[in-house]
Structures are given as structure tokens and as C-alpha cells.
GROMACS .gro file of C-alpha atoms in nm:
model
  270
    1UNK     CA    1  -0.234   2.124   1.548
    2UNK     CA    2   0.113   2.274   1.590
    3UNK     CA    3   0.080   2.428   1.244
    4UNK     CA    4  -0.247   2.598   1.334
    5UNK     CA    5  -0.105   2.731   1.662
    6UNK     CA    6   0.230   2.846   1.525
    7UNK     CA    7   0.075   2.993   1.210
    8UNK     CA    8  -0.064   3.271   1.426
    9UNK     CA    9   0.283   3.353   1.562
   10UNK     CA   10   0.478   3.368   1.235
   11UNK     CA   11   0.425   3.741   1.186
   12UNK     CA   12   0.566   3.823   1.531
   13UNK     CA   13   0.835   3.552   1.561
   14UNK     CA   14   1.002   3.455   1.233
   15UNK     CA   15   1.170   3.152   1.392
   16UNK     CA   16   0.838   2.968   1.363
   17UNK     CA   17   0.826   3.020   0.987
   18UNK     CA   18   0.989   2.679   0.933
   19UNK     CA   19   0.674   2.507   1.058
   20UNK     CA   20   0.487   2.637   0.754
   21UNK     CA   21   0.691   2.411   0.526
   22UNK     CA   22   0.548   2.068   0.447
   23UNK     CA   23   0.899   1.922   0.418
   24UNK     CA   24   0.982   2.019   0.777
   25UNK     CA   25   0.653   1.891   0.914
   26UNK     CA   26   0.686   1.566   0.717
   27UNK     CA   27   1.025   1.496   0.872
   28UNK     CA   28   0.894   1.595   1.215
   29UNK     CA   29   0.597   1.360   1.173
   30UNK     CA   30   0.823   1.074   1.063
   31UNK     CA   31   1.055   1.116   1.362
   32UNK     CA   32   0.762   1.157   1.602
   33UNK     CA   33   0.596   0.840   1.473
   34UNK     CA   34   0.924   0.648   1.488
   35UNK     CA   35   0.982   0.758   1.848
   36UNK     CA   36   0.628   0.666   1.956
   37UNK     CA   37   0.651   0.326   1.787
   38UNK     CA   38   0.992   0.237   1.930
   39UNK     CA   39   0.916   0.356   2.283
   40UNK     CA   40   0.570   0.204   2.318
   41UNK     CA   41   0.627  -0.128   2.138
   42UNK     CA   42   0.797  -0.314   2.430
   43UNK     CA   43   0.518  -0.209   2.668
   44UNK     CA   44   0.251  -0.291   2.408
   45UNK     CA   45   0.395  -0.636   2.335
   46UNK     CA   46   0.417  -0.709   2.709
   47UNK     CA   47   0.050  -0.616   2.750
   48UNK     CA   48  -0.052  -0.839   2.459
   49UNK     CA   49   0.139  -1.131   2.607
   50UNK     CA   50  -0.016  -1.069   2.948
   51UNK     CA   51  -0.364  -1.084   2.800
   52UNK     CA   52  -0.268  -1.391   2.594
   53UNK     CA   53  -0.355  -1.218   2.268
   54UNK     CA   54  -0.163  -1.454   2.041
   55UNK     CA   55  -0.162  -1.542   1.673
   56UNK     CA   56  -0.392  -1.826   1.564
   57UNK     CA   57  -0.243  -2.042   1.286
   58UNK     CA   58  -0.448  -2.232   1.027
   59UNK     CA   59  -0.410  -2.610   1.041
   60UNK     CA   60  -0.377  -2.628   0.662
   61UNK     CA   61  -0.095  -2.374   0.652
   62UNK     CA   62   0.278  -2.439   0.595
   63UNK     CA   63   0.463  -2.635   0.863
   64UNK     CA   64   0.695  -2.339   0.922
   65UNK     CA   65   0.398  -2.125   1.033
   66UNK     CA   66   0.312  -2.349   1.329
   67UNK     CA   67   0.603  -2.207   1.528
   68UNK     CA   68   0.438  -1.863   1.507
   69UNK     CA   69   0.134  -1.976   1.707
   70UNK     CA   70   0.096  -1.769   2.022
   71UNK     CA   71   0.305  -1.476   1.896
   72UNK     CA   72   0.132  -1.153   2.009
   73UNK     CA   73  -0.096  -1.013   1.740
   74UNK     CA   74  -0.300  -0.691   1.699
   75UNK     CA   75   0.026  -0.495   1.697
   76UNK     CA   76  -0.122  -0.293   1.414
   77UNK     CA   77  -0.311  -0.096   1.676
   78UNK     CA   78   0.017   0.064   1.777
   79UNK     CA   79   0.093   0.146   1.413
   80UNK     CA   80  -0.235   0.336   1.393
   81UNK     CA   81  -0.163   0.527   1.714
   82UNK     CA   82   0.192   0.609   1.603
   83UNK     CA   83   0.063   0.728   1.266
   84UNK     CA   84  -0.248   0.925   1.359
   85UNK     CA   85  -0.110   1.112   1.662
   86UNK     CA   86   0.184   1.271   1.471
   87UNK     CA   87  -0.050   1.339   1.177
   88UNK     CA   88  -0.288   1.527   1.405
   89UNK     CA   89   0.008   1.701   1.565
   90UNK     CA   90   0.176   1.827   1.247
   91UNK     CA   91  -0.094   1.850   0.979
   92UNK     CA   92  -0.319   2.149   0.912
   93UNK     CA   93  -0.646   2.090   1.097
   94UNK     CA   94  -0.830   2.302   0.840
   95UNK     CA   95  -0.740   2.058   0.562
   96UNK     CA   96  -1.031   1.819   0.485
   97UNK     CA   97  -0.793   1.541   0.378
   98UNK     CA   98  -0.664   1.506   0.734
   99UNK     CA   99  -1.005   1.416   0.871
  100UNK     CA  100  -1.111   1.204   0.574
  101UNK     CA  101  -0.798   0.989   0.587
  102UNK     CA  102  -0.807   0.969   0.968
  103UNK     CA  103  -1.170   0.854   0.979
  104UNK     CA  104  -1.110   0.606   0.696
  105UNK     CA  105  -0.805   0.463   0.874
  106UNK     CA  106  -0.981   0.435   1.210
  107UNK     CA  107  -1.290   0.284   1.048
  108UNK     CA  108  -1.093   0.010   0.877
  109UNK     CA  109  -0.891  -0.036   1.194
  110UNK     CA  110  -1.214  -0.096   1.386
  111UNK     CA  111  -1.319  -0.367   1.139
  112UNK     CA  112  -0.977  -0.530   1.175
  113UNK     CA  113  -0.996  -0.506   1.554
  114UNK     CA  114  -1.333  -0.684   1.559
  115UNK     CA  115  -1.191  -0.958   1.336
  116UNK     CA  116  -0.879  -1.004   1.551
  117UNK     CA  117  -1.079  -0.996   1.874
  118UNK     CA  118  -1.309  -1.273   1.755
  119UNK     CA  119  -1.009  -1.483   1.647
  120UNK     CA  120  -0.837  -1.441   1.982
  121UNK     CA  121  -1.145  -1.479   2.202
  122UNK     CA  122  -1.272  -1.788   2.018
  123UNK     CA  123  -0.923  -1.931   1.964
  124UNK     CA  124  -0.979  -1.996   1.593
  125UNK     CA  125  -0.873  -1.847   1.260
  126UNK     CA  126  -1.218  -1.753   1.127
  127UNK     CA  127  -1.291  -1.427   1.304
  128UNK     CA  128  -1.532  -1.189   1.132
  129UNK     CA  129  -1.686  -1.337   0.818
  130UNK     CA  130  -1.551  -1.214   0.484
  131UNK     CA  131  -1.897  -1.090   0.390
  132UNK     CA  132  -1.930  -0.872   0.699
  133UNK     CA  133  -1.579  -0.733   0.654
  134UNK     CA  134  -1.643  -0.643   0.290
  135UNK     CA  135  -1.976  -0.480   0.371
  136UNK     CA  136  -1.810  -0.269   0.640
  137UNK     CA  137  -1.525  -0.173   0.408
  138UNK     CA  138  -1.758  -0.075   0.123
  139UNK     CA  139  -1.985   0.129   0.351
  140UNK     CA  140  -1.700   0.325   0.512
  141UNK     CA  141  -1.522   0.385   0.180
  142UNK     CA  142  -1.847   0.494   0.014
  143UNK     CA  143  -1.916   0.751   0.286
  144UNK     CA  144  -1.562   0.893   0.274
  145UNK     CA  145  -1.553   0.909  -0.107
  146UNK     CA  146  -1.895   1.073  -0.121
  147UNK     CA  147  -1.786   1.340   0.128
  148UNK     CA  148  -1.463   1.396  -0.066
  149UNK     CA  149  -1.657   1.441  -0.390
  150UNK     CA  150  -1.904   1.680  -0.228
  151UNK     CA  151  -1.613   1.898  -0.110
  152UNK     CA  152  -1.396   1.907  -0.424
  153UNK     CA  153  -1.648   1.829  -0.702
  154UNK     CA  154  -1.378   1.658  -0.907
  155UNK     CA  155  -1.441   1.331  -1.091
  156UNK     CA  156  -1.143   1.331  -1.327
  157UNK     CA  157  -0.870   1.068  -1.343
  158UNK     CA  158  -0.520   1.198  -1.419
  159UNK     CA  159  -0.205   1.017  -1.534
  160UNK     CA  160   0.130   1.129  -1.388
  161UNK     CA  161   0.364   1.304  -1.637
  162UNK     CA  162   0.093   1.302  -1.907
  163UNK     CA  163  -0.092   1.622  -1.831
  164UNK     CA  164  -0.312   1.603  -2.139
  165UNK     CA  165  -0.442   1.256  -2.047
  166UNK     CA  166  -0.762   1.315  -1.852
  167UNK     CA  167  -1.058   1.083  -1.806
  168UNK     CA  168  -1.376   1.223  -1.656
  169UNK     CA  169  -1.530   0.931  -1.469
  170UNK     CA  170  -1.851   1.117  -1.399
  171UNK     CA  171  -2.089   0.911  -1.185
  172UNK     CA  172  -1.837   0.624  -1.190
  173UNK     CA  173  -1.593   0.827  -0.979
  174UNK     CA  174  -1.727   0.716  -0.641
  175UNK     CA  175  -1.762   0.343  -0.729
  176UNK     CA  176  -1.414   0.349  -0.883
  177UNK     CA  177  -1.245   0.510  -0.581
  178UNK     CA  178  -1.434   0.281  -0.343
  179UNK     CA  179  -1.314  -0.022  -0.540
  180UNK     CA  180  -0.953   0.104  -0.528
  181UNK     CA  181  -0.967   0.161  -0.151
  182UNK     CA  182  -1.127  -0.175  -0.071
  183UNK     CA  183  -0.896  -0.356  -0.313
  184UNK     CA  184  -0.582  -0.197  -0.168
  185UNK     CA  185  -0.696  -0.274   0.186
  186UNK     CA  186  -0.749  -0.642   0.114
  187UNK     CA  187  -0.427  -0.663  -0.088
  188UNK     CA  188  -0.226  -0.564   0.219
  189UNK     CA  189  -0.436  -0.796   0.433
  190UNK     CA  190  -0.355  -1.092   0.206
  191UNK     CA  191   0.013  -0.996   0.195
  192UNK     CA  192   0.045  -1.010   0.574
  193UNK     CA  193   0.167  -1.365   0.629
  194UNK     CA  194   0.541  -1.360   0.698
  195UNK     CA  195   0.768  -1.163   0.930
  196UNK     CA  196   0.797  -0.808   0.796
  197UNK     CA  197   0.627  -0.896   0.466
  198UNK     CA  198   0.334  -0.651   0.478
  199UNK     CA  199   0.492  -0.351   0.647
  200UNK     CA  200   0.785  -0.335   0.402
  201UNK     CA  201   0.577  -0.280   0.084
  202UNK     CA  202   0.346  -0.053   0.284
  203UNK     CA  203   0.633   0.181   0.371
  204UNK     CA  204   0.761   0.174   0.013
  205UNK     CA  205   0.417   0.260  -0.121
  206UNK     CA  206   0.374   0.533   0.141
  207UNK     CA  207   0.705   0.681   0.025
  208UNK     CA  208   0.580   0.695  -0.334
  209UNK     CA  209   0.252   0.854  -0.227
  210UNK     CA  210   0.447   1.103  -0.015
  211UNK     CA  211   0.632   1.226  -0.324
  212UNK     CA  212   0.318   1.236  -0.539
  213UNK     CA  213   0.119   1.417  -0.270
  214UNK     CA  214   0.391   1.676  -0.213
  215UNK     CA  215   0.458   1.742  -0.581
  216UNK     CA  216   0.092   1.730  -0.684
  217UNK     CA  217  -0.001   1.966  -0.403
  218UNK     CA  218   0.265   2.222  -0.499
  219UNK     CA  219   0.151   2.440  -0.788
  220UNK     CA  220   0.506   2.520  -0.904
  221UNK     CA  221   0.642   2.164  -0.893
  222UNK     CA  222   0.330   2.017  -1.052
  223UNK     CA  223   0.351   2.263  -1.341
  224UNK     CA  224   0.723   2.198  -1.394
  225UNK     CA  225   0.681   1.818  -1.389
  226UNK     CA  226   0.369   1.821  -1.606
  227UNK     CA  227   0.147   1.699  -1.324
  228UNK     CA  228  -0.201   1.814  -1.240
  229UNK     CA  229  -0.218   2.041  -0.939
  230UNK     CA  230  -0.446   1.892  -0.673
  231UNK     CA  231  -0.561   2.135  -0.408
  232UNK     CA  232  -0.491   2.047  -0.042
  233UNK     CA  233  -0.312   1.718  -0.123
  234UNK     CA  234   0.029   1.842  -0.009
  235UNK     CA  235  -0.067   1.787   0.355
  236UNK     CA  236  -0.111   1.415   0.284
  237UNK     CA  237   0.268   1.392   0.249
  238UNK     CA  238   0.283   1.446   0.626
  239UNK     CA  239   0.043   1.158   0.687
  240UNK     CA  240   0.252   0.933   0.461
  241UNK     CA  241   0.568   1.034   0.646
  242UNK     CA  242   0.406   0.948   0.979
  243UNK     CA  243   0.306   0.608   0.841
  244UNK     CA  244   0.664   0.542   0.730
  245UNK     CA  245   0.798   0.634   1.074
  246UNK     CA  246   0.544   0.414   1.251
  247UNK     CA  247   0.624   0.130   1.010
  248UNK     CA  248   0.997   0.159   1.074
  249UNK     CA  249   0.943   0.129   1.448
  250UNK     CA  250   0.708  -0.166   1.406
  251UNK     CA  251   0.945  -0.343   1.166
  252UNK     CA  252   1.212  -0.350   1.437
  253UNK     CA  253   0.992  -0.591   1.633
  254UNK     CA  254   0.822  -0.757   1.337
  255UNK     CA  255   1.130  -0.871   1.148
  256UNK     CA  256   1.240  -1.235   1.180
  257UNK     CA  257   1.190  -1.377   1.434
  258UNK     CA  258   0.880  -1.164   1.482
  259UNK     CA  259   0.797  -1.056   1.837
  260UNK     CA  260   0.457  -0.922   1.728
  261UNK     CA  261   0.222  -0.935   1.429
  262UNK     CA  262   0.007  -0.646   1.310
  263UNK     CA  263  -0.311  -0.851   1.267
  264UNK     CA  264  -0.611  -0.729   1.070
  265UNK     CA  265  -0.630  -0.419   1.289
  266UNK     CA  266  -0.313  -0.310   1.111
  267UNK     CA  267  -0.331  -0.473   0.768
  268UNK     CA  268  -0.683  -0.356   0.676
  269UNK     CA  269  -0.635   0.019   0.738
  270UNK     CA  270  -0.283   0.021   0.595
   0.00000   0.00000   0.00000
């Protein structure tokens, strides 16, 4: 949003020219997300405790996990807020990737919220059935991937640093990308079991994607590093930076002994 507003003022006030750079907006998004996460977490945790939204622990789990029963969960909702707000603030609103990633994240977050809500309200660990969760994930991912393909008309698979290696997936492009999205979502969901375990790898992965998005979206860098130039992907570096900032703030309260857990509302969209 700021980019779209300031972009109109660059010609008259050169001081705003810095906002045009993805590197500046990525750092601004990271710091904004970190500030939102750190400032709102104490209030958010207090609200969760007040509503008795606590973690449900499986009876067949490790003995050490029993002490975590009652710890506020659904903290992932704050991660989503702290990620999406700075992304909307600093990314280019004319970039389709902003809306595709935002809708995908919110859609998976809604599935996770429904699962967490059922667990908390019914005081058990079952929540939403695995079948219903998978159906929801596949439907949302299929819609997003179909829209993405209709916009960019690109079904090729590229390998970093090997520019000549190209695989045209053809009609398999959408099923393949859907499988990757659903698989990654459930991988993070399964990882979330110990204090700080899921958010750490998530931030590391987001950092890697930040670099790939920035380099792949820059025609000069991509050519120099023998990478394929991917139109509009540079803006995704800002989203990744916001996710890292939100994760850093959440980790402060999620590290041992955890004061809050992200729940499925956080692990599924991440």
C-alpha cells in the first residue's frame, strides 16, 4: 500500500525513491512484523488464557508433554496477523502474488482455526477430521494454483544454478504444485510438537525463499547467477521477510518453557 501511494510522489520528492527498492521494503516489513508480534503477544496470550483456550495433550504421548496441557494455543493467529498486515503495507498491491499468497495463507489459517476451535471447545485432541482438512487444503490450493497458471501461463519446472535444465510439466503443473503446497503445509503441522520446533525451520525456510524470490525476480541478478527470471516474484521477498519478523516475535514467547503454542491455525498456513 505504501509503495503504491509513494510511487506517485517519487517524481516530485526524491526522498521517497528508497521505497521503490525491495530490499528496503523487505527490511521494513520484517521490523514491522517483529514489532506487531512483540507488542501484541502479551495481550493475545492474556486473552487466550482468559477464554481458557489451552493445549489438549494426547494420552498416548510422551510423559514430558503432559506438563504442557492448558498452555494457551492458537497463537498462530497472531503470526498470521503480524505477517499479512506488513505484507499488505509494504508490498505492491498491483502484484498478483500478494493476493494469491494472502488468500492461500488465510484459507489454510481458517482450516487450522476450525480444527483448533473444535479441539478446545470439545476438550479433546481430535478436532477436524484428517479427511476434511485434506479436502479443504486440496480445494484451496487447486483454486490458487489454477488462478496462478491462468495469469502467467507457465508450466515449466526450473532448477537453480542449472539454467539449461527445464522440465515442462504441462497439464501436470497444477497437480504437482498443489501436492507441494499441501505436503509442505502438513510437514510443518507434523513438526509442531515441541517448544520452538516448528517456527525455527519455518523462519529458516522463509529466509531461503526470500533470497530465491529476490534474485529470481531481478533480471540482472538472475542472469548473472544462471537463474531463470520469474516475473513479479521479487515482491514475495517482502512477504517472506514479514514472516521471519512475525516468527521472531512469536519465538520469544514460544521458546522453552513455551507461554503459547501456534496450533493448527499457525502450522497449516505456515
